[in-house]
PDB file of C-alpha atoms and ligand atoms in Angstrom:
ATOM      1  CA  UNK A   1       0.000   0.000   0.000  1.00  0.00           C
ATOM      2  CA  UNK A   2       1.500   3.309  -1.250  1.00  0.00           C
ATOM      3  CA  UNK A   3       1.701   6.034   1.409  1.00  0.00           C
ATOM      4  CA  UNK A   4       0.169   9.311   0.656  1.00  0.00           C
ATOM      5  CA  UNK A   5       2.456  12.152   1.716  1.00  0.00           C
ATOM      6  CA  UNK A   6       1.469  15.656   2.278  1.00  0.00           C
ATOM      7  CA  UNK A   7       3.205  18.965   3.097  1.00  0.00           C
ATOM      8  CA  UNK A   8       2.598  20.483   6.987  1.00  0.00           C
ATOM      9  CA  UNK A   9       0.302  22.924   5.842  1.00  0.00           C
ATOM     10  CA  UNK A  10      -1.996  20.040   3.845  1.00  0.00           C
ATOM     11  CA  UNK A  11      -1.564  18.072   6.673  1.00  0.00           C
ATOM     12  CA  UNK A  12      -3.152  20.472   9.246  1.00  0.00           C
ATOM     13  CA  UNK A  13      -5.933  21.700   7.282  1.00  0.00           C
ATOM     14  CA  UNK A  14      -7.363  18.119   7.155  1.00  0.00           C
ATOM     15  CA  UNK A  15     -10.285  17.747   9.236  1.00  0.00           C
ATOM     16  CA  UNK A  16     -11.065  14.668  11.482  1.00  0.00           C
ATOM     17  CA  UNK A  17      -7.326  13.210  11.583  1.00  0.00           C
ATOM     18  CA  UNK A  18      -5.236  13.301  14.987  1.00  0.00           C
ATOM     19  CA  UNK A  19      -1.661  13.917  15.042  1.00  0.00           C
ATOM     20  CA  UNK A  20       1.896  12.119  16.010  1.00  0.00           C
ATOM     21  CA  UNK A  21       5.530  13.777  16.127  1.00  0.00           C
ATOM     22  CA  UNK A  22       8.403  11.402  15.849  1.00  0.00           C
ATOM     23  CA  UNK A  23      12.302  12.461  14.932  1.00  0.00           C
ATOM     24  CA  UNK A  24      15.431  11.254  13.798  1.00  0.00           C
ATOM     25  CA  UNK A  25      17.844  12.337  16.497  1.00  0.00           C
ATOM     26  CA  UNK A  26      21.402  11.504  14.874  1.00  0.00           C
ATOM     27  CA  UNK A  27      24.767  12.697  14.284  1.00  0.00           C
ATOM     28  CA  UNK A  28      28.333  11.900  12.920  1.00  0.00           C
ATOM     29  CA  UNK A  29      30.825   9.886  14.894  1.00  0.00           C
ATOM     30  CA  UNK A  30      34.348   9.142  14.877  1.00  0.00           C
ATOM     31  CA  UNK A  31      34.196   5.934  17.175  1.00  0.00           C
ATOM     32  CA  UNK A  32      35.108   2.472  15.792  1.00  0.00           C
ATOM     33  CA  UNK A  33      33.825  -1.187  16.579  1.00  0.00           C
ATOM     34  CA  UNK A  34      36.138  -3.420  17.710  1.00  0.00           C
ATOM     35  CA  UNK A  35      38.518  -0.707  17.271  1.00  0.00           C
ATOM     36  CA  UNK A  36      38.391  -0.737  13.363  1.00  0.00           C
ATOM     37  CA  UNK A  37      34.873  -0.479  11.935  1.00  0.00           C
ATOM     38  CA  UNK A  38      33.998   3.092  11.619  1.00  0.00           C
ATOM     39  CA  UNK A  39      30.525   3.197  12.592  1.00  0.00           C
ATOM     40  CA  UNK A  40      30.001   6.766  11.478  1.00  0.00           C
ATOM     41  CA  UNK A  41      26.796   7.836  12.767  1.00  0.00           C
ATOM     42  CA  UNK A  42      24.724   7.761  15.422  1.00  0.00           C
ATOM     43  CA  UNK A  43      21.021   7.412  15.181  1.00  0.00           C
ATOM     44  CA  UNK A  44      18.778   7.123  17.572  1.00  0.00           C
ATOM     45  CA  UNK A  45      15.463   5.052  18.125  1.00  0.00           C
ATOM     46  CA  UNK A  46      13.899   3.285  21.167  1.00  0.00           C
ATOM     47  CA  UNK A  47      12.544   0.044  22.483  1.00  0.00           C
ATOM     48  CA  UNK A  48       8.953   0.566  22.821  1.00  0.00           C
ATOM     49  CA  UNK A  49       6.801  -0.918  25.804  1.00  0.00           C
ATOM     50  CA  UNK A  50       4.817  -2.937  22.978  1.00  0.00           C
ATOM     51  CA  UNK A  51       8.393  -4.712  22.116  1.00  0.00           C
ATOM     52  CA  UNK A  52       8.184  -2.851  18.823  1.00  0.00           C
ATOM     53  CA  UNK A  53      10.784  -0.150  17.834  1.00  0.00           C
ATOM     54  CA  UNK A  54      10.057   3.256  16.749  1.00  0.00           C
ATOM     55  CA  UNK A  55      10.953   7.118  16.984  1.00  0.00           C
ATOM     56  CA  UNK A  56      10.967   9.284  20.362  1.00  0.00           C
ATOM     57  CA  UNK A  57       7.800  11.188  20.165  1.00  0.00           C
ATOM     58  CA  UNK A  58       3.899  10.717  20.134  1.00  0.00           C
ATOM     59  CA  UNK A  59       0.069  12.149  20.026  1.00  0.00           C
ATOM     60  CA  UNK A  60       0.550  16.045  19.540  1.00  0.00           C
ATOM     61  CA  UNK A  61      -3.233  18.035  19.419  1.00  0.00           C
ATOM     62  CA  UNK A  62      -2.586  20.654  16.907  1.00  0.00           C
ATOM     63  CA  UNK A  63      -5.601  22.807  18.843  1.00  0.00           C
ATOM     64  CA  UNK A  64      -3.541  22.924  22.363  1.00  0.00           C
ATOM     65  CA  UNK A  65       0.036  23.089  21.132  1.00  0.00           C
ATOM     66  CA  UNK A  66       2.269  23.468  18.028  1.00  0.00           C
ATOM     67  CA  UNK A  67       3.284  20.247  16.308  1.00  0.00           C
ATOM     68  CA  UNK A  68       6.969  20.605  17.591  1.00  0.00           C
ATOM     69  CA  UNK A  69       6.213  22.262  21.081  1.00  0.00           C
ATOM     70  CA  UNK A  70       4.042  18.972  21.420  1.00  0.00           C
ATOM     71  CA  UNK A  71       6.693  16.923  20.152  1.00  0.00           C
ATOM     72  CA  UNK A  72      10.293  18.507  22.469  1.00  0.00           C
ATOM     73  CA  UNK A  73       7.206  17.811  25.329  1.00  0.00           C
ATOM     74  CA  UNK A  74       7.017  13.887  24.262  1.00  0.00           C
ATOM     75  CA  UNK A  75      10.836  13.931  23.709  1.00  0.00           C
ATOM     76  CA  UNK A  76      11.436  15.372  27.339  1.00  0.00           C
ATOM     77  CA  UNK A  77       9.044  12.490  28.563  1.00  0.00           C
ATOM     78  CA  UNK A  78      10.607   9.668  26.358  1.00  0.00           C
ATOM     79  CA  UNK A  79      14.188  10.971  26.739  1.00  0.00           C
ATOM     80  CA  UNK A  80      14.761  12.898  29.267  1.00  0.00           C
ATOM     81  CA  UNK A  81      15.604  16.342  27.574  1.00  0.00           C
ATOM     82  CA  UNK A  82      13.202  19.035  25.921  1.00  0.00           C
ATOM     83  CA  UNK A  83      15.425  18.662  22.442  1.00  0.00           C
ATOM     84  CA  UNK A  84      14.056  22.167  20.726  1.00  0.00           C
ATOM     85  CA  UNK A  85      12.858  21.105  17.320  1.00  0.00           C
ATOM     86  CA  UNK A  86      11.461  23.500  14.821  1.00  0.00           C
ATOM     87  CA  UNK A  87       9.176  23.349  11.724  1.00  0.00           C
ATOM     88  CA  UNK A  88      12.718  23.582   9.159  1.00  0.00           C
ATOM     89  CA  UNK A  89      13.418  20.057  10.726  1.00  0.00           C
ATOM     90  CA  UNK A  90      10.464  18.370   9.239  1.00  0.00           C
ATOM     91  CA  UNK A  91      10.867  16.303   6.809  1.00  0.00           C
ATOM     92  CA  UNK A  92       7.369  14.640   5.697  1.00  0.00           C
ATOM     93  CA  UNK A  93       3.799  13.580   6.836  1.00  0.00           C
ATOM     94  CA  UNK A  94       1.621  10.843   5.827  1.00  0.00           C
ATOM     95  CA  UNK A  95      -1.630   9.258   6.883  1.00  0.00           C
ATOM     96  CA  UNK A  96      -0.437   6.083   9.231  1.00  0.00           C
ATOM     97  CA  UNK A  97      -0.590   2.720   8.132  1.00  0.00           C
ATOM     98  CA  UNK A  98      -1.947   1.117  10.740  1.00  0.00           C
ATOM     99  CA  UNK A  99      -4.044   3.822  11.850  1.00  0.00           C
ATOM    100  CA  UNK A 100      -6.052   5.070   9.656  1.00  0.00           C
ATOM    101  CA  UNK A 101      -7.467   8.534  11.124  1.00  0.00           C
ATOM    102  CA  UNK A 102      -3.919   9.173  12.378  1.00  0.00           C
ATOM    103  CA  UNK A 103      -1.310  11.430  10.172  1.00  0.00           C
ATOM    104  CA  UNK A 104       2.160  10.905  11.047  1.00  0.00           C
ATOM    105  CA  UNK A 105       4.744  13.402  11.011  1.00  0.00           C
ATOM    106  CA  UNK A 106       8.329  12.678  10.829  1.00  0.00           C
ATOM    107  CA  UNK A 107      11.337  14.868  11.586  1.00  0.00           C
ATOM    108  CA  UNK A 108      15.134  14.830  11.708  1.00  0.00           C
ATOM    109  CA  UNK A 109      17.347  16.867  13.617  1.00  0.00           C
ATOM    110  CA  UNK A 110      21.293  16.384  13.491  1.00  0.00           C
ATOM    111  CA  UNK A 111      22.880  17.070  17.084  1.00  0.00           C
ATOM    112  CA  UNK A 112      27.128  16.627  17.903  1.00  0.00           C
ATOM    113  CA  UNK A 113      28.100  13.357  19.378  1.00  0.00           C
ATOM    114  CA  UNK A 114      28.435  14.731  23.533  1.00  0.00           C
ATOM    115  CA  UNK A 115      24.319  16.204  22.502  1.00  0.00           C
ATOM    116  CA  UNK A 116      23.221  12.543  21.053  1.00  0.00           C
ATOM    117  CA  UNK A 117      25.220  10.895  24.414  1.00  0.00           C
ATOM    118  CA  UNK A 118      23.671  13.222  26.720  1.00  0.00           C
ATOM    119  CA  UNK A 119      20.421  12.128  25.525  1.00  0.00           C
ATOM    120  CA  UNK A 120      21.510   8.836  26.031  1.00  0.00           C
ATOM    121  CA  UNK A 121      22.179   9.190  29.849  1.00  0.00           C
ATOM    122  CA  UNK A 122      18.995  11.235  30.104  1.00  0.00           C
ATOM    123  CA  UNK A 123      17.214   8.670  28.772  1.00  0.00           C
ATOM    124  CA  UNK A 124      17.918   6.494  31.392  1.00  0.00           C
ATOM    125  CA  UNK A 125      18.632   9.153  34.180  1.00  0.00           C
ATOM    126  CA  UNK A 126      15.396  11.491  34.156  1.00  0.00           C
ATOM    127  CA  UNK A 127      12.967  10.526  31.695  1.00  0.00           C
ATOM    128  CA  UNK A 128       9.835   9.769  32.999  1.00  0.00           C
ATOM    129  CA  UNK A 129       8.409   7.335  30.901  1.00  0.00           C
ATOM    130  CA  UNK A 130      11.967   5.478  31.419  1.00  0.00           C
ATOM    131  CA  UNK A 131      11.130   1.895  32.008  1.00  0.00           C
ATOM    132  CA  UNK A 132       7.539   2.455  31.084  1.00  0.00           C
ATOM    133  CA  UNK A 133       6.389   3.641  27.450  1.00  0.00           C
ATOM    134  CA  UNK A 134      10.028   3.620  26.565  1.00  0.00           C
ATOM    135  CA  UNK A 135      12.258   0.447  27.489  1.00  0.00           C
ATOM    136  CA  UNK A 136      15.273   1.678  26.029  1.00  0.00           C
ATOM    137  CA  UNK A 137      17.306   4.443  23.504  1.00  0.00           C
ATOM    138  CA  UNK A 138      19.025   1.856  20.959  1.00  0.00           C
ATOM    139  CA  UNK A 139      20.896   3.076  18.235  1.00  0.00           C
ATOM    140  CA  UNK A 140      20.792   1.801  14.593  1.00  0.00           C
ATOM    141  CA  UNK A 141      23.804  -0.012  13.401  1.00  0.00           C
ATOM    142  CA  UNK A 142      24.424   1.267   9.748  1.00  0.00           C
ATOM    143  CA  UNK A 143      27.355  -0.849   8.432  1.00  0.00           C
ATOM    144  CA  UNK A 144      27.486  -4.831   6.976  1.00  0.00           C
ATOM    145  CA  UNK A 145      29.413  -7.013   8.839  1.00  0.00           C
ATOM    146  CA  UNK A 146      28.928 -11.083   7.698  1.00  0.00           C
ATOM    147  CA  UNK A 147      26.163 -12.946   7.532  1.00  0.00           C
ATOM    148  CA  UNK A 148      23.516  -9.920   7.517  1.00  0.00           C
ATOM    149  CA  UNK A 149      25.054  -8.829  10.588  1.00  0.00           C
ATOM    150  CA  UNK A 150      24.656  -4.582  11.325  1.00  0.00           C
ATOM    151  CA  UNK A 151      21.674  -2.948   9.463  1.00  0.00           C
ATOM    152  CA  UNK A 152      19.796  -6.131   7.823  1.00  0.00           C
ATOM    153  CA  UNK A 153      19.340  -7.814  11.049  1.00  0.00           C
ATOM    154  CA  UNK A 154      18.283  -4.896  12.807  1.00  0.00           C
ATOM    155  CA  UNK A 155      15.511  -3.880   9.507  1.00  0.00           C
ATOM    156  CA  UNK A 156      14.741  -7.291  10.188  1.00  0.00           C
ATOM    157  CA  UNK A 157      12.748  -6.295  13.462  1.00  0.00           C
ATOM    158  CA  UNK A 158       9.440  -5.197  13.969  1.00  0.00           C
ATOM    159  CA  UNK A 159       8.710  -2.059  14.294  1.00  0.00           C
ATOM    160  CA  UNK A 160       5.650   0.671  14.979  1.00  0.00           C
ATOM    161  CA  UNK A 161       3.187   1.553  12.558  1.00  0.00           C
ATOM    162  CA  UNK A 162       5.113   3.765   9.309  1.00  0.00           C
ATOM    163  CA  UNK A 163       8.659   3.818  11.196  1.00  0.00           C
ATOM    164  CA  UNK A 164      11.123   1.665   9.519  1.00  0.00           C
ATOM    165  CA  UNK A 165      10.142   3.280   6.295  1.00  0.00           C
ATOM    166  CA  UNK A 166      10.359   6.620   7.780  1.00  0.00           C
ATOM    167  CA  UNK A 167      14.067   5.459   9.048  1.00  0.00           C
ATOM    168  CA  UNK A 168      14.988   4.333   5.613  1.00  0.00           C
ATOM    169  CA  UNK A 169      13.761   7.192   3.709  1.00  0.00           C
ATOM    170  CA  UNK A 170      15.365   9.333   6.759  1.00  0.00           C
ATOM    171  CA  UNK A 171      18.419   7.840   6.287  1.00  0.00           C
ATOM    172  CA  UNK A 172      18.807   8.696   2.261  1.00  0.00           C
ATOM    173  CA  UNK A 173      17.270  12.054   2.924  1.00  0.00           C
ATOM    174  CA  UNK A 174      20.563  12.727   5.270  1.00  0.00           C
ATOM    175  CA  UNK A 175      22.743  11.027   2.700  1.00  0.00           C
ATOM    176  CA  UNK A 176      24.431   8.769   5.797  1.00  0.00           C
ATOM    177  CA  UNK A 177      23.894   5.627   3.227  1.00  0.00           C
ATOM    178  CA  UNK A 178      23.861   5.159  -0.408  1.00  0.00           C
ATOM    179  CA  UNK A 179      20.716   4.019  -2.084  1.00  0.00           C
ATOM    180  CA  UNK A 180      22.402   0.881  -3.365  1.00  0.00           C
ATOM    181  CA  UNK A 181      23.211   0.050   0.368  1.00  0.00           C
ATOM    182  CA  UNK A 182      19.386   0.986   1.785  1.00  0.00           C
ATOM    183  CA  UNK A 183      18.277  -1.560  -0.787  1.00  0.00           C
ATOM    184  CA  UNK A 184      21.052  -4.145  -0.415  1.00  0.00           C
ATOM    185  CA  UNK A 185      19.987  -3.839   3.566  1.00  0.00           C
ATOM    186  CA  UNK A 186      16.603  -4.340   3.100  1.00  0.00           C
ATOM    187  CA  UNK A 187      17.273  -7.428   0.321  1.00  0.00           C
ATOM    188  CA  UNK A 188      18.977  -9.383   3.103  1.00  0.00           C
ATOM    189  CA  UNK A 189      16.279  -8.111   5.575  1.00  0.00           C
ATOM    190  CA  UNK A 190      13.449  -9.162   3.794  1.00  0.00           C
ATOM    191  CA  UNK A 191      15.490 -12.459   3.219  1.00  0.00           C
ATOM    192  CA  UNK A 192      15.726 -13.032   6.942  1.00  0.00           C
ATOM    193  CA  UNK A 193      11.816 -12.637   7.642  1.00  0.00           C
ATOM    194  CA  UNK A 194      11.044 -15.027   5.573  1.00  0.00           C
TER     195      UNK A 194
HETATM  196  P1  GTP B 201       0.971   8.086  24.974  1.00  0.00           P
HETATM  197  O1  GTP B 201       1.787   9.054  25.719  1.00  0.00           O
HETATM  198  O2  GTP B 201       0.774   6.761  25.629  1.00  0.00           O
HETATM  199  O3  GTP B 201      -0.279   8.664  24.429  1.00  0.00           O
HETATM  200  O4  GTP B 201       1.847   7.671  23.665  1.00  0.00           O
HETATM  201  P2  GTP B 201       2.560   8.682  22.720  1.00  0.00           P
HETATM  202  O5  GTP B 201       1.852   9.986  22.774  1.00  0.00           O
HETATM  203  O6  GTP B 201       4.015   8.669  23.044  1.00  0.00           O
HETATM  204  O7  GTP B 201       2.277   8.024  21.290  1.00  0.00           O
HETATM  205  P3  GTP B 201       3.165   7.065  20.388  1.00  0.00           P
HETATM  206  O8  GTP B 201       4.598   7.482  20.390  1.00  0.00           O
HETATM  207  O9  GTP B 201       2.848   5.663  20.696  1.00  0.00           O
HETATM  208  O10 GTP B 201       2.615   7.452  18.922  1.00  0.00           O
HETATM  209  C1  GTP B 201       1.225   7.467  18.635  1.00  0.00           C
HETATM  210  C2  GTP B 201       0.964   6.638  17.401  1.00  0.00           C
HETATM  211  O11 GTP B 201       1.839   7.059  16.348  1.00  0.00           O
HETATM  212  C3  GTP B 201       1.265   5.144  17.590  1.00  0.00           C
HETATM  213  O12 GTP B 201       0.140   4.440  18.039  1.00  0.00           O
HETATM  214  C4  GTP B 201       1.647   4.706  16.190  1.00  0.00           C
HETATM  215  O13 GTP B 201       0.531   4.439  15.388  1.00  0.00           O
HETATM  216  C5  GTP B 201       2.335   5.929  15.641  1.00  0.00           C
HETATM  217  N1  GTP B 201       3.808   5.874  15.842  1.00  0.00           N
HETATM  218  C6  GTP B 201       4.490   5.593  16.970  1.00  0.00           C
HETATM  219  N2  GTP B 201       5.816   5.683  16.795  1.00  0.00           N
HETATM  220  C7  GTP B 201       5.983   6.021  15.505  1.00  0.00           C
HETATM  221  C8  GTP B 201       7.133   6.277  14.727  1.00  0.00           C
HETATM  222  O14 GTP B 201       8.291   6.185  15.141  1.00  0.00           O
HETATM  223  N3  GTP B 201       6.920   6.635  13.447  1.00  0.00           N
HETATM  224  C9  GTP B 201       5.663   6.734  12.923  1.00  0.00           C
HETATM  225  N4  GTP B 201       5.555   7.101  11.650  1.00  0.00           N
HETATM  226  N5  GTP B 201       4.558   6.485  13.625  1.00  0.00           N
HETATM  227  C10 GTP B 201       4.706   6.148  14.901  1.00  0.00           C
HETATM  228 MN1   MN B 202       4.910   9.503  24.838  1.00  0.00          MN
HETATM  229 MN1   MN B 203       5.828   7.962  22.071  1.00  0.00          MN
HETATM  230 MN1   MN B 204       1.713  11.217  24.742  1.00  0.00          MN
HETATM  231 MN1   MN B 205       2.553   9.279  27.653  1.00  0.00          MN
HETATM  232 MN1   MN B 206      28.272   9.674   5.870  1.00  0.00          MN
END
């Protein structure tokens, strides 16, 4: 089923939908696996409570708050920290797939390494949905190591309503993988499920 995708504007002038706010929270690294694999970039998602994996964010009512004050409120309940995120770090919003009177709307925001890590603690440290709505911050290995090891195991997961397509086409939006790797990923991915 082909998504429909609308602009922010379209998406708030439609009448009788409620609203989610998820983001990308990711940045470049310098840090190396096993002390040789360079593993880049750091992007962030979390262990839901439902066992599924998905974005920091959630319901936003357009009528009480702006879609990103709504959404830095989920992210200080999910993570821990009120990341500021404003309306040039949206990136697209589409009527849910498993909800079908929900838009989604999906956002990136690139942060340094010590921002991303401090999340990380905060995650754990303050956040009060901590062990609740949110099990755990995990971030999403992007290289190939053997035997589908790295990114095709992890796409090989379940995951929350629109999100690993919103992490794929997040992740060739930012340009931190080549579309011949996104679809080599999901080829070994898709191989895996079966
Ligand atoms: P409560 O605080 O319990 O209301 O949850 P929440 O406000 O944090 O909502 P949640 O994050 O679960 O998001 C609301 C709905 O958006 C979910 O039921 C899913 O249908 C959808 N959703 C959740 N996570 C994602 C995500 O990462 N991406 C997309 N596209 N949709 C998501
Ligand atoms: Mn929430
Ligand atoms: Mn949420
Ligand atoms: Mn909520
Ligand atoms: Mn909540
Ligand atoms: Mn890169």
């Amino acid at each position: 089923m082909a998504e429909e995708k609308m602009t922010r504007d379209e998406a708030l002038a439609r009448q009788g939908y409620r609203h989610a706010c998820h983001v990308m929270l990711y940045g470049d690294s310098s840090a190396k696996l096993f002390g040789k694999i360079p593993i880049k970039h750091i992007v962030l998602m979390q262990m839901r409570f439902d066992g599924l994996l998905g974005f920091p964010g959630g319901l936003v009512n357009p009528s009480e708050e702006t879609l990103e004050a709504g959404l830095s409120r989920e992210l200080h309940e999910e993570v821990g920290v009120a990341v500021r995120v404003g309306v040039d770090d949206h990136m697209s919003s589409c009527v849910s797939s498993s909800c079908p009177r929900l838009i989604t709307h999906s956002y990136i925001k690139k942060m340094t390494e010590a921002e991303l890590k401090e999340i990380e603690r905060a995650a754990v440290a303050s956040a009060t949905d901590h062990g609740l709505e949110v099990l755990g911050m995990v971030r999403v290995p992007l290289y190939f190591l053997k035997k589908g090891g790295g990114l095709p195991y992890f796409l090989s997961h379940s995951f929350i309503s629109n999100s690993r397509a919103q992490l794929l086409s997040a992740l060739r939006h930012c340009r931190l993988l080549s579309q011949g790797e996104l679809k080599e990923a999901v080829r070994q991915a898709e191989q895996m499920r079966r």
